[in-house]
Amino acid sequence: MSAREEILARIARAVAGAEDVEIPRDYRTEAATGDLVGLFAERVDDYRAVVHVLPAAEAAGLVAERVAGRRMIVPDGFDLAGHESWPDLHTADGVVTGCAVAVAVTGTIVLDHGPGQGTRAQTLVPDYHLCVVRAGQIVSSVPEAIARLDPSRPLTWISGPSATSDIELSRVEGVHGPRTLEVVIST
Amino acid sequence: MSATFLGMPGNFPKNSQKAVQDSQLRYNLRKATHTIRGKRASVVGELPDWAELRAAGKAIKDHTLRNLDRYLVQLERAVQDAGGTVHWARDAAEANRIVTALVKATGEREVVKVKSMATQEIELNQALAAEGITAYETDLAELIVQLGDDFPSHILVPAIHRNRSEIREIFLEKMPKTPEGLTDDPPALAEAARLHLRERFLRSKVAISGANFMVAETGTLVVLESEGNGRMCLTLPETLISVVGIEKLLPAWRDLEVFLQLLPRSSTGERMNPYTSMWTGAVEGQDFHLVLLDNGRTGVLADEVGRQALRCIRCSACLNVCPVYERAGGHAYGSVYPGPIGAILTPQLRGMGSELDASLPYASSLCGACYDVCPVAIDIPEVLVDLRAKAPHAAAEKAGMKVAGWILDDHRRLAAAQRIAAKVRGLVPKKRLPGPMSAWTDTRDVPEIPEESFRDWWERNERA
């Protein structure tokens, strides 16, 4: 018998006669209403990320300012006129991306690595990640984010910069991922 | 790691007796468990629907386990459709053979690893080493443990038993090219690890991971982490091999909405962990292999009381509230699964053939704090009691229990026994009982036997 057949047969024997279970789903699917932008900004700030909330025109200005003079990776599909994308992942100073969805209650940004979001490696290897979140992309809760995402795409959920608490539980930012996460919320 | 947990001599009482005399260890553990415990309580308190999420998490896991064969086949199909290859492993040896062959096929002699309990359980690093392949742990705590030739002592923070100066010593001694003047400041130590590992990440062609969840409906694998070493391993190498226990399955994409709320809050006490990676099959040009691991899990599944241990999502909340873990530490359990969950999972996965494994169901005060915090409501005390009944007992103990049962079964026999005890009370030693009964008095004094039983006193004074 192959390992596959044997494991499946063991399972069938183990659960024979056991009753099935109904799954109660009476938890909240929406976590908050009202000022989602404010809540998201507050929660991202809690992770020691840098956060700005700006009207769209000013947000674009801030991004241009941050990118100027730096060896920044600008992924295909990211709308940034007049800046050449730095071609080498390993010598880049940073990366600028959009996102697929953001979660207010947890302060999380989700990238699905579609247009304007780069590859998984591009948002990981450089030490600085500048992420633009449009206000309309912010949902209140984790269930709303899950509902909006396409599981056939690779997904990266980011909640603050890279961090470790492995040494005496003292939090240190930037072990392997970007040390600095800067989030521009465009309203 | 050169040594091995399996067949470790001794038992939990002996191991923990040694551990509680280590005041540095007790200080480290107390500080760590109380800190995480407090953080967890505060973020769990933020969610008004925690009880509902917990009930949903428990039910999703129970439903999955009931239909595990069907969902595993669905997962296999979805992973294959997305360009991945699925392998099945009955036990540790088979899983190690599969992984070793996959690594050899790439022609590489080095692999990077994401922290994974499944690969620790099967001792993959040792199996790879035997075939001339070096496995590098990349999680900071796992790196500390690996460099220190040590064992992990906590599910979430495996080097929790080490303090900063010990970690500095390990780095200086074992890490090539440590920065000059390395201090024991955590940022300095983390930076040293970053430099040490970065080159390795960029060089490695093969990575090995576990997974926190697998979704049957979509074939998606999910890894939660903090440092980014997981993302480095999952993203950069050309070949990715994930070794995952068959119980890590969730039926539907939607089910992640429950577990992405339960897990980070229960484990690190954060609203969300810094990084979560999800991938379905072979993505961004990677070669992807999934090894589905049984290794005793189907045996646990067959036990009607014990199977609930398979709901575990490895959050470690039960360790951080356990008064026994807090004092004895993780090493005393002699397993990659320490603490209350380890006390029920290890003897079920490994059987109770060794003295150590037979002692684990007793590594608890049955206070129930672990059940209260468990995000998937595993009734750990219930399983502990059930396992105690199944554990092997000494002949003298069994005989003693039989006699006690016979006496307690009938009030006349009990009254007679009490009268006899009152008559011979002068002969009973005050502190230590002789022979096999000495085990009982190792940790207790003999209670004083009264001159007269309450029953007799009642007969004499109140009846009339």
mmCIF file of N, CA and C in Angstrom, chain A residues 1-4 6-8 10-12 14-15 18-28 43 46-47 90 105-106 108 119-121 123-125 127 143 146 149 151 154-159 162-164 166-172 174-179, chain B residues 32 48-49 52 56 59-60 63 65-67 69 72 76 88-90 94 139-141 157 163-164 186 189 191 194 197-198 201-202 218 226-227 229 231-232 235-236 253-255 257-258 261 270-278 280 283-284 294 298 302 307:
data_model
loop_
_atom_site.group_PDB
_atom_site.id
_atom_site.type_symbol
_atom_site.label_atom_id
_atom_site.label_comp_id
_atom_site.label_asym_id
_atom_site.label_seq_id
_atom_site.Cartn_x
_atom_site.Cartn_y
_atom_site.Cartn_z
ATOM 1 N N MET A 1 0.850 -1.206 0.000
ATOM 2 C CA MET A 1 0.000 0.000 0.000
ATOM 3 C C MET A 1 0.883 1.254 0.000
ATOM 4 N N SER A 2 0.545 2.223 -0.800
ATOM 5 C CA SER A 2 1.336 3.456 -0.816
ATOM 6 C C SER A 2 1.108 4.223 0.479
ATOM 7 N N ALA A 3 2.017 5.134 0.791
ATOM 8 C CA ALA A 3 1.877 5.930 2.010
ATOM 9 C C ALA A 3 0.548 6.694 1.972
ATOM 10 N N ARG A 4 0.225 7.217 0.803
ATOM 11 C CA ARG A 4 -1.009 7.990 0.649
ATOM 12 C C ARG A 4 -2.232 7.135 1.016
ATOM 13 N N GLU A 6 -2.302 4.384 2.680
ATOM 14 C CA GLU A 6 -2.286 3.904 4.060
ATOM 15 C C GLU A 6 -2.737 5.003 5.034
ATOM 16 N N ILE A 7 -2.267 6.224 4.814
ATOM 17 C CA ILE A 7 -2.662 7.316 5.715
ATOM 18 C C ILE A 7 -4.168 7.572 5.586
ATOM 19 N N LEU A 8 -4.672 7.593 4.358
ATOM 20 C CA LEU A 8 -6.106 7.828 4.165
ATOM 21 C C LEU A 8 -6.934 6.712 4.821
ATOM 22 N N ARG A 10 -5.979 4.862 7.410
ATOM 23 C CA ARG A 10 -5.880 5.035 8.873
ATOM 24 C C ARG A 10 -6.862 6.094 9.352
ATOM 25 N N ILE A 11 -6.972 7.176 8.589
ATOM 26 C CA ILE A 11 -7.898 8.249 8.981
ATOM 27 C C ILE A 11 -9.336 7.737 8.957
ATOM 28 N N ALA A 12 -9.687 7.049 7.873
ATOM 29 C CA ALA A 12 -11.059 6.540 7.746
ATOM 30 C C ALA A 12 -11.399 5.634 8.934
ATOM 31 N N ALA A 14 -9.958 5.716 11.896
ATOM 32 C CA ALA A 14 -9.904 6.480 13.154
ATOM 33 C C ALA A 14 -11.196 7.262 13.405
ATOM 34 N N VAL A 15 -11.814 7.766 12.366
ATOM 35 C CA VAL A 15 -12.980 8.633 12.574
ATOM 36 C C VAL A 15 -14.303 7.922 12.291
ATOM 37 N N ALA A 18 -17.687 8.665 14.113
ATOM 38 C CA ALA A 18 -17.680 9.945 14.840
ATOM 39 C C ALA A 18 -18.690 10.895 14.199
ATOM 40 N N GLU A 19 -19.316 11.698 15.049
ATOM 41 C CA GLU A 19 -20.316 12.628 14.515
ATOM 42 C C GLU A 19 -19.674 13.830 13.869
ATOM 43 N N ASP A 20 -20.328 14.375 12.869
ATOM 44 C CA ASP A 20 -19.796 15.595 12.252
ATOM 45 C C ASP A 20 -20.161 16.799 13.127
ATOM 46 N N VAL A 21 -19.535 17.915 12.840
ATOM 47 C CA VAL A 21 -19.666 19.093 13.695
ATOM 48 C C VAL A 21 -20.162 20.279 12.866
ATOM 49 N N GLU A 22 -21.141 20.993 13.370
ATOM 50 C CA GLU A 22 -21.606 22.234 12.732
ATOM 51 C C GLU A 22 -20.657 23.367 13.119
ATOM 52 N N ILE A 23 -20.364 24.257 12.204
ATOM 53 C CA ILE A 23 -19.472 25.374 12.521
ATOM 54 C C ILE A 23 -20.287 26.642 12.798
ATOM 55 N N PRO A 24 -20.273 27.115 14.043
ATOM 56 C CA PRO A 24 -21.008 28.359 14.332
ATOM 57 C C PRO A 24 -20.219 29.552 13.794
ATOM 58 N N ARG A 25 -20.885 30.466 13.132
ATOM 59 C CA ARG A 25 -20.193 31.629 12.544
ATOM 60 C C ARG A 25 -20.800 32.917 13.082
ATOM 61 N N ASP A 26 -21.027 32.975 14.383
ATOM 62 C CA ASP A 26 -21.664 34.188 14.919
ATOM 63 C C ASP A 26 -20.659 35.215 15.433
ATOM 64 N N TYR A 27 -19.378 35.061 15.042
ATOM 65 C CA TYR A 27 -18.403 36.116 15.321
ATOM 66 C C TYR A 27 -18.634 37.264 14.350
ATOM 67 N N ARG A 28 -18.008 38.405 14.651
ATOM 68 C CA ARG A 28 -18.219 39.594 13.816
ATOM 69 C C ARG A 28 -17.474 39.459 12.488
ATOM 70 N N ARG A 43 -3.185 52.202 14.529
ATOM 71 C CA ARG A 43 -2.702 50.829 14.745
ATOM 72 C C ARG A 43 -1.366 50.582 14.047
ATOM 73 N N ASP A 46 1.309 52.036 16.137
ATOM 74 C CA ASP A 46 1.591 51.176 17.287
ATOM 75 C C ASP A 46 2.745 50.215 17.028
ATOM 76 N N TYR A 47 2.916 49.826 15.761
ATOM 77 C CA TYR A 47 3.997 48.902 15.415
ATOM 78 C C TYR A 47 5.314 49.635 15.169
ATOM 79 N N HIS A 90 19.641 43.924 -4.674
ATOM 80 C CA HIS A 90 20.543 43.826 -3.523
ATOM 81 C C HIS A 90 21.274 45.117 -3.178
ATOM 82 N N VAL A 105 -8.339 47.358 12.084
ATOM 83 C CA VAL A 105 -8.250 46.893 13.472
ATOM 84 C C VAL A 105 -6.875 46.326 13.816
ATOM 85 N N THR A 106 -6.221 45.681 12.845
ATOM 86 C CA THR A 106 -4.918 45.085 13.135
ATOM 87 C C THR A 106 -3.755 45.920 12.602
ATOM 88 N N THR A 108 -2.805 46.220 9.450
ATOM 89 C CA THR A 108 -2.105 45.336 8.516
ATOM 90 C C THR A 108 -2.283 45.784 7.066
ATOM 91 N N THR A 119 7.534 42.160 -6.646
ATOM 92 C CA THR A 119 7.573 40.746 -6.273
ATOM 93 C C THR A 119 7.721 40.644 -4.758
ATOM 94 N N ARG A 120 7.607 39.422 -4.248
ATOM 95 C CA ARG A 120 7.743 39.228 -2.800
ATOM 96 C C ARG A 120 9.143 39.616 -2.342
ATOM 97 N N ALA A 121 10.141 39.319 -3.165
ATOM 98 C CA ALA A 121 11.524 39.633 -2.780
ATOM 99 C C ALA A 121 11.782 41.139 -2.769
ATOM 100 N N THR A 123 9.914 43.592 -1.891
ATOM 101 C CA THR A 123 9.457 44.293 -0.684
ATOM 102 C C THR A 123 10.126 43.741 0.565
ATOM 103 N N LEU A 124 11.085 42.854 0.369
ATOM 104 C CA LEU A 124 11.693 42.170 1.511
ATOM 105 C C LEU A 124 13.174 42.496 1.687
ATOM 106 N N VAL A 125 13.910 42.440 0.600
ATOM 107 C CA VAL A 125 15.366 42.544 0.710
ATOM 108 C C VAL A 125 15.843 43.975 1.026
ATOM 109 N N ASP A 127 16.121 47.677 2.693
ATOM 110 C CA ASP A 127 15.935 48.000 4.109
ATOM 111 C C ASP A 127 14.766 48.955 4.385
ATOM 112 N N PRO A 143 -11.890 39.383 8.515
ATOM 113 C CA PRO A 143 -12.812 38.696 7.597
ATOM 114 C C PRO A 143 -13.085 39.477 6.313
ATOM 115 N N ILE A 146 -10.017 38.998 4.035
ATOM 116 C CA ILE A 146 -9.990 37.649 3.449
ATOM 117 C C ILE A 146 -10.969 37.573 2.275
ATOM 118 N N LEU A 149 -9.576 39.103 -0.979
ATOM 119 C CA LEU A 149 -8.312 38.639 -1.558
ATOM 120 C C LEU A 149 -8.490 37.405 -2.441
ATOM 121 N N PRO A 151 -6.911 33.950 -3.366
ATOM 122 C CA PRO A 151 -5.914 33.008 -2.849
ATOM 123 C C PRO A 151 -5.007 32.416 -3.918
ATOM 124 N N PRO A 154 0.156 34.976 -4.755
ATOM 125 C CA PRO A 154 0.955 34.990 -3.528
ATOM 126 C C PRO A 154 0.554 36.225 -2.704
ATOM 127 N N LEU A 155 0.453 36.045 -1.400
ATOM 128 C CA LEU A 155 -0.001 37.159 -0.553
ATOM 129 C C LEU A 155 1.008 37.400 0.567
ATOM 130 N N THR A 156 1.266 38.664 0.855
ATOM 131 C CA THR A 156 2.148 39.019 1.966
ATOM 132 C C THR A 156 1.411 39.993 2.874
ATOM 133 N N TRP A 157 1.194 39.561 4.102
ATOM 134 C CA TRP A 157 0.532 40.418 5.095
ATOM 135 C C TRP A 157 1.628 41.073 5.936
ATOM 136 N N ILE A 158 1.601 42.400 6.005
ATOM 137 C CA ILE A 158 2.654 43.130 6.706
ATOM 138 C C ILE A 158 2.048 43.966 7.833
ATOM 139 N N SER A 159 2.514 43.735 9.051
ATOM 140 C CA SER A 159 2.039 44.514 10.196
ATOM 141 C C SER A 159 3.257 45.120 10.881
ATOM 142 N N SER A 162 9.891 44.485 10.158
ATOM 143 C CA SER A 162 10.441 43.246 10.690
ATOM 144 C C SER A 162 10.811 43.426 12.163
ATOM 145 N N ALA A 163 10.517 42.438 12.980
ATOM 146 C CA ALA A 163 10.814 42.581 14.410
ATOM 147 C C ALA A 163 11.091 41.225 15.029
ATOM 148 N N THR A 164 11.893 41.232 16.085
ATOM 149 C CA THR A 164 12.092 40.003 16.853
ATOM 150 C C THR A 164 11.949 40.316 18.334
ATOM 151 N N ASP A 166 13.089 37.687 20.422
ATOM 152 C CA ASP A 166 13.682 36.437 20.875
ATOM 153 C C ASP A 166 14.717 36.602 21.986
ATOM 154 N N ILE A 167 15.253 37.824 22.145
ATOM 155 C CA ILE A 167 16.238 38.021 23.206
ATOM 156 C C ILE A 167 15.550 38.709 24.386
ATOM 157 N N GLU A 168 15.309 37.944 25.403
ATOM 158 C CA GLU A 168 14.661 38.438 26.630
ATOM 159 C C GLU A 168 13.371 39.195 26.339
ATOM 160 N N LEU A 169 12.700 38.852 25.241
ATOM 161 C CA LEU A 169 11.429 39.462 24.852
ATOM 162 C C LEU A 169 11.553 40.962 24.610
ATOM 163 N N SER A 170 12.760 41.430 24.411
ATOM 164 C CA SER A 170 12.933 42.837 24.141
ATOM 165 C C SER A 170 12.815 43.041 22.621
ATOM 166 N N ARG A 171 11.893 43.913 22.200
ATOM 167 C CA ARG A 171 11.571 44.026 20.776
ATOM 168 C C ARG A 171 12.670 44.790 20.024
ATOM 169 N N VAL A 172 13.150 44.166 18.935
ATOM 170 C CA VAL A 172 14.162 44.790 18.079
ATOM 171 C C VAL A 172 13.615 44.800 16.660
ATOM 172 N N GLY A 174 13.814 45.093 12.526
ATOM 173 C CA GLY A 174 14.706 44.924 11.385
ATOM 174 C C GLY A 174 15.695 43.802 11.510
ATOM 175 N N VAL A 175 15.255 42.586 11.728
ATOM 176 C CA VAL A 175 16.200 41.483 11.739
ATOM 177 C C VAL A 175 16.528 41.105 10.299
ATOM 178 N N HIS A 176 15.494 40.783 9.521
ATOM 179 C CA HIS A 176 15.768 40.399 8.131
ATOM 180 C C HIS A 176 14.985 41.213 7.109
ATOM 181 N N GLY A 177 13.766 41.559 7.415
ATOM 182 C CA GLY A 177 12.985 42.335 6.458
ATOM 183 C C GLY A 177 13.352 43.805 6.566
ATOM 184 N N PRO A 178 12.587 44.684 5.895
ATOM 185 C CA PRO A 178 12.855 46.119 5.986
ATOM 186 C C PRO A 178 12.842 46.604 7.444
ATOM 187 N N ARG A 179 13.832 47.411 7.781
ATOM 188 C CA ARG A 179 13.930 47.969 9.135
ATOM 189 C C ARG A 179 12.937 49.119 9.307
ATOM 190 N N ALA B 32 9.470 36.010 31.336
ATOM 191 C CA ALA B 32 8.949 35.808 29.983
ATOM 192 C C ALA B 32 7.473 35.424 29.997
ATOM 193 N N PRO B 48 -14.540 41.841 21.358
ATOM 194 C CA PRO B 48 -15.764 41.476 22.084
ATOM 195 C C PRO B 48 -16.298 40.105 21.656
ATOM 196 N N ASP B 49 -15.872 39.618 20.499
ATOM 197 C CA ASP B 49 -16.393 38.332 20.017
ATOM 198 C C ASP B 49 -15.378 37.199 20.176
ATOM 199 N N GLU B 52 -16.900 33.759 20.580
ATOM 200 C CA GLU B 52 -17.482 33.241 19.335
ATOM 201 C C GLU B 52 -16.384 32.763 18.379
ATOM 202 N N ALA B 56 -15.845 28.979 17.040
ATOM 203 C CA ALA B 56 -15.737 28.692 15.605
ATOM 204 C C ALA B 56 -14.434 27.950 15.313
ATOM 205 N N ALA B 59 -14.733 24.349 16.374
ATOM 206 C CA ALA B 59 -15.633 23.578 15.513
ATOM 207 C C ALA B 59 -15.014 23.342 14.126
ATOM 208 N N ILE B 60 -14.319 24.359 13.603
ATOM 209 C CA ILE B 60 -13.690 24.181 12.283
ATOM 210 C C ILE B 60 -12.674 23.044 12.359
ATOM 211 N N HIS B 63 -14.462 19.646 12.761
ATOM 212 C CA HIS B 63 -15.074 19.264 11.483
ATOM 213 C C HIS B 63 -13.992 18.782 10.505
ATOM 214 N N LEU B 65 -11.039 17.465 11.274
ATOM 215 C CA LEU B 65 -10.511 16.177 11.715
ATOM 216 C C LEU B 65 -11.490 15.050 11.370
ATOM 217 N N ARG B 66 -12.781 15.320 11.512
ATOM 218 C CA ARG B 66 -13.804 14.304 11.198
ATOM 219 C C ARG B 66 -13.758 13.920 9.717
ATOM 220 N N ASN B 67 -13.404 14.899 8.872
ATOM 221 C CA ASN B 67 -13.406 14.668 7.419
ATOM 222 C C ASN B 67 -12.005 14.797 6.827
ATOM 223 N N ASP B 69 -9.667 12.807 5.725
ATOM 224 C CA ASP B 69 -9.276 12.108 4.494
ATOM 225 C C ASP B 69 -9.776 12.848 3.253
ATOM 226 N N LEU B 72 -7.852 16.184 2.790
ATOM 227 C CA LEU B 72 -6.456 16.015 2.357
ATOM 228 C C LEU B 72 -6.390 15.737 0.855
ATOM 229 N N GLU B 76 -4.549 18.032 -1.873
ATOM 230 C CA GLU B 76 -3.553 17.463 -2.793
ATOM 231 C C GLU B 76 -3.861 17.899 -4.223
ATOM 232 N N TRP B 88 3.524 11.991 0.548
ATOM 233 C CA TRP B 88 2.897 11.537 1.792
ATOM 234 C C TRP B 88 3.923 10.760 2.594
ATOM 235 N N ALA B 89 3.966 11.006 3.901
ATOM 236 C CA ALA B 89 4.946 10.318 4.742
ATOM 237 C C ALA B 89 4.246 9.700 5.947
ATOM 238 N N ARG B 90 4.355 8.371 6.067
ATOM 239 C CA ARG B 90 3.725 7.667 7.188
ATOM 240 C C ARG B 90 4.406 7.986 8.511
ATOM 241 N N GLU B 94 10.249 8.077 6.836
ATOM 242 C CA GLU B 94 9.799 8.250 5.451
ATOM 243 C C GLU B 94 9.867 9.727 5.042
ATOM 244 N N ASP B 139 15.546 31.353 12.065
ATOM 245 C CA ASP B 139 14.862 32.109 13.108
ATOM 246 C C ASP B 139 15.899 32.446 14.181
ATOM 247 N N LEU B 140 15.892 33.659 14.690
ATOM 248 C CA LEU B 140 16.933 34.080 15.619
ATOM 249 C C LEU B 140 17.050 33.135 16.816
ATOM 250 N N ALA B 141 15.901 32.797 17.400
ATOM 251 C CA ALA B 141 15.937 31.922 18.568
ATOM 252 C C ALA B 141 16.440 30.527 18.205
ATOM 253 N N VAL B 157 9.106 31.041 21.600
ATOM 254 C CA VAL B 157 10.402 31.676 21.839
ATOM 255 C C VAL B 157 11.372 30.601 22.352
ATOM 256 N N ASN B 163 19.612 34.158 28.587
ATOM 257 C CA ASN B 163 19.571 35.606 28.700
ATOM 258 C C ASN B 163 20.618 36.222 27.776
ATOM 259 N N ARG B 164 20.618 37.571 27.730
ATOM 260 C CA ARG B 164 21.421 38.247 26.702
ATOM 261 C C ARG B 164 22.919 37.948 26.810
ATOM 262 N N PRO B 186 20.339 43.723 22.960
ATOM 263 C CA PRO B 186 19.557 42.962 21.977
ATOM 264 C C PRO B 186 19.665 43.495 20.541
ATOM 265 N N LEU B 189 22.927 42.236 19.121
ATOM 266 C CA LEU B 189 22.911 40.795 18.885
ATOM 267 C C LEU B 189 22.075 40.459 17.650
ATOM 268 N N GLU B 191 21.557 42.405 15.114
ATOM 269 C CA GLU B 191 22.318 42.865 13.946
ATOM 270 C C GLU B 191 23.398 41.838 13.555
ATOM 271 N N ARG B 194 21.696 39.185 11.766
ATOM 272 C CA ARG B 194 21.295 39.636 10.431
ATOM 273 C C ARG B 194 22.464 39.500 9.443
ATOM 274 N N LEU B 197 23.307 35.821 8.703
ATOM 275 C CA LEU B 197 22.366 35.048 7.891
ATOM 276 C C LEU B 197 22.133 35.600 6.492
ATOM 277 N N ARG B 198 22.366 36.906 6.314
ATOM 278 C CA ARG B 198 21.989 37.520 5.044
ATOM 279 C C ARG B 198 22.679 36.849 3.846
ATOM 280 N N PHE B 201 21.142 33.542 3.088
ATOM 281 C CA PHE B 201 19.847 33.633 2.404
ATOM 282 C C PHE B 201 20.046 33.821 0.909
ATOM 283 N N LEU B 202 20.964 34.722 0.578
ATOM 284 C CA LEU B 202 21.132 35.084 -0.819
ATOM 285 C C LEU B 202 21.796 33.957 -1.610
ATOM 286 N N THR B 218 -8.337 25.706 -1.582
ATOM 287 C CA THR B 218 -7.533 26.466 -2.531
ATOM 288 C C THR B 218 -6.112 25.922 -2.704
ATOM 289 N N SER B 226 7.673 36.759 12.384
ATOM 290 C CA SER B 226 7.929 38.133 12.799
ATOM 291 C C SER B 226 9.141 38.751 12.138
ATOM 292 N N GLU B 227 10.178 37.952 11.951
ATOM 293 C CA GLU B 227 11.485 38.534 11.637
ATOM 294 C C GLU B 227 11.695 38.808 10.162
ATOM 295 N N ASN B 229 12.764 36.276 8.298
ATOM 296 C CA ASN B 229 13.575 35.133 7.866
ATOM 297 C C ASN B 229 12.699 34.118 7.142
ATOM 298 N N ARG B 231 10.050 34.884 5.291
ATOM 299 C CA ARG B 231 9.854 35.415 3.943
ATOM 300 C C ARG B 231 11.113 35.195 3.099
ATOM 301 N N MET B 232 12.276 35.389 3.703
ATOM 302 C CA MET B 232 13.532 35.171 2.979
ATOM 303 C C MET B 232 13.587 33.733 2.449
ATOM 304 N N THR B 235 10.777 32.887 -0.174
ATOM 305 C CA THR B 235 10.762 33.677 -1.398
ATOM 306 C C THR B 235 11.996 33.478 -2.267
ATOM 307 N N LEU B 236 13.193 33.517 -1.652
ATOM 308 C CA LEU B 236 14.413 33.620 -2.458
ATOM 309 C C LEU B 236 14.899 32.311 -3.090
ATOM 310 N N TRP B 253 -10.991 28.650 2.393
ATOM 311 C CA TRP B 253 -10.287 29.932 2.413
ATOM 312 C C TRP B 253 -10.825 30.816 3.520
ATOM 313 N N ARG B 254 -12.144 30.855 3.633
ATOM 314 C CA ARG B 254 -12.805 31.707 4.597
ATOM 315 C C ARG B 254 -12.368 31.397 6.037
ATOM 316 N N ASP B 255 -12.003 30.150 6.302
ATOM 317 C CA ASP B 255 -11.665 29.776 7.678
ATOM 318 C C ASP B 255 -10.454 30.531 8.214
ATOM 319 N N GLU B 257 -10.090 33.568 8.260
ATOM 320 C CA GLU B 257 -10.563 34.769 8.964
ATOM 321 C C GLU B 257 -10.673 34.524 10.469
ATOM 322 N N VAL B 258 -10.891 33.280 10.840
ATOM 323 C CA VAL B 258 -10.973 32.940 12.267
ATOM 324 C C VAL B 258 -9.559 32.779 12.853
ATOM 325 N N GLN B 261 -7.161 35.637 13.452
ATOM 326 C CA GLN B 261 -7.465 36.438 14.640
ATOM 327 C C GLN B 261 -7.051 35.695 15.904
ATOM 328 N N GLU B 270 0.003 39.957 20.091
ATOM 329 C CA GLU B 270 -0.072 41.074 19.164
ATOM 330 C C GLU B 270 -1.395 40.988 18.406
ATOM 331 N N ARG B 271 -1.848 42.133 17.896
ATOM 332 C CA ARG B 271 -3.074 42.120 17.091
ATOM 333 C C ARG B 271 -2.830 41.326 15.819
ATOM 334 N N MET B 272 -1.600 41.452 15.303
ATOM 335 C CA MET B 272 -1.186 40.656 14.146
ATOM 336 C C MET B 272 0.323 40.539 14.199
ATOM 337 N N ASN B 273 0.835 39.384 13.758
ATOM 338 C CA ASN B 273 2.283 39.217 13.680
ATOM 339 C C ASN B 273 2.818 40.045 12.511
ATOM 340 N N PRO B 274 4.084 40.465 12.569
ATOM 341 C CA PRO B 274 4.588 41.331 11.498
ATOM 342 C C PRO B 274 4.422 40.778 10.083
ATOM 343 N N TYR B 275 4.725 39.508 9.863
ATOM 344 C CA TYR B 275 4.632 38.990 8.497
ATOM 345 C C TYR B 275 3.831 37.695 8.411
ATOM 346 N N THR B 276 2.934 37.641 7.439
ATOM 347 C CA THR B 276 2.275 36.387 7.090
ATOM 348 C C THR B 276 2.438 36.174 5.590
ATOM 349 N N SER B 277 2.932 35.011 5.207
ATOM 350 C CA SER B 277 3.075 34.673 3.786
ATOM 351 C C SER B 277 2.068 33.602 3.414
ATOM 352 N N MET B 278 1.433 33.769 2.258
ATOM 353 C CA MET B 278 0.505 32.754 1.751
ATOM 354 C C MET B 278 0.883 32.470 0.303
ATOM 355 N N THR B 280 0.166 29.525 -3.078
ATOM 356 C CA THR B 280 -0.626 28.417 -3.585
ATOM 357 C C THR B 280 0.158 27.735 -4.699
ATOM 358 N N VAL B 283 4.811 29.267 -7.055
ATOM 359 C CA VAL B 283 4.586 30.666 -7.418
ATOM 360 C C VAL B 283 5.906 31.348 -7.754
ATOM 361 N N GLU B 284 5.815 32.370 -8.576
ATOM 362 C CA GLU B 284 6.979 33.162 -8.983
ATOM 363 C C GLU B 284 8.143 32.272 -9.411
ATOM 364 N N ASP B 294 2.233 12.129 8.685
ATOM 365 C CA ASP B 294 1.363 11.480 9.685
ATOM 366 C C ASP B 294 2.155 11.369 10.998
ATOM 367 N N THR B 298 -2.493 9.913 13.050
ATOM 368 C CA THR B 298 -3.710 9.123 12.856
ATOM 369 C C THR B 298 -4.008 8.271 14.092
ATOM 370 N N ALA B 302 -7.504 8.463 16.389
ATOM 371 C CA ALA B 302 -8.350 7.317 16.725
ATOM 372 C C ALA B 302 -8.802 7.336 18.185
ATOM 373 N N ARG B 307 -8.030 12.906 20.788
ATOM 374 C CA ARG B 307 -7.918 13.502 19.444
ATOM 375 C C ARG B 307 -8.033 15.017 19.450
#
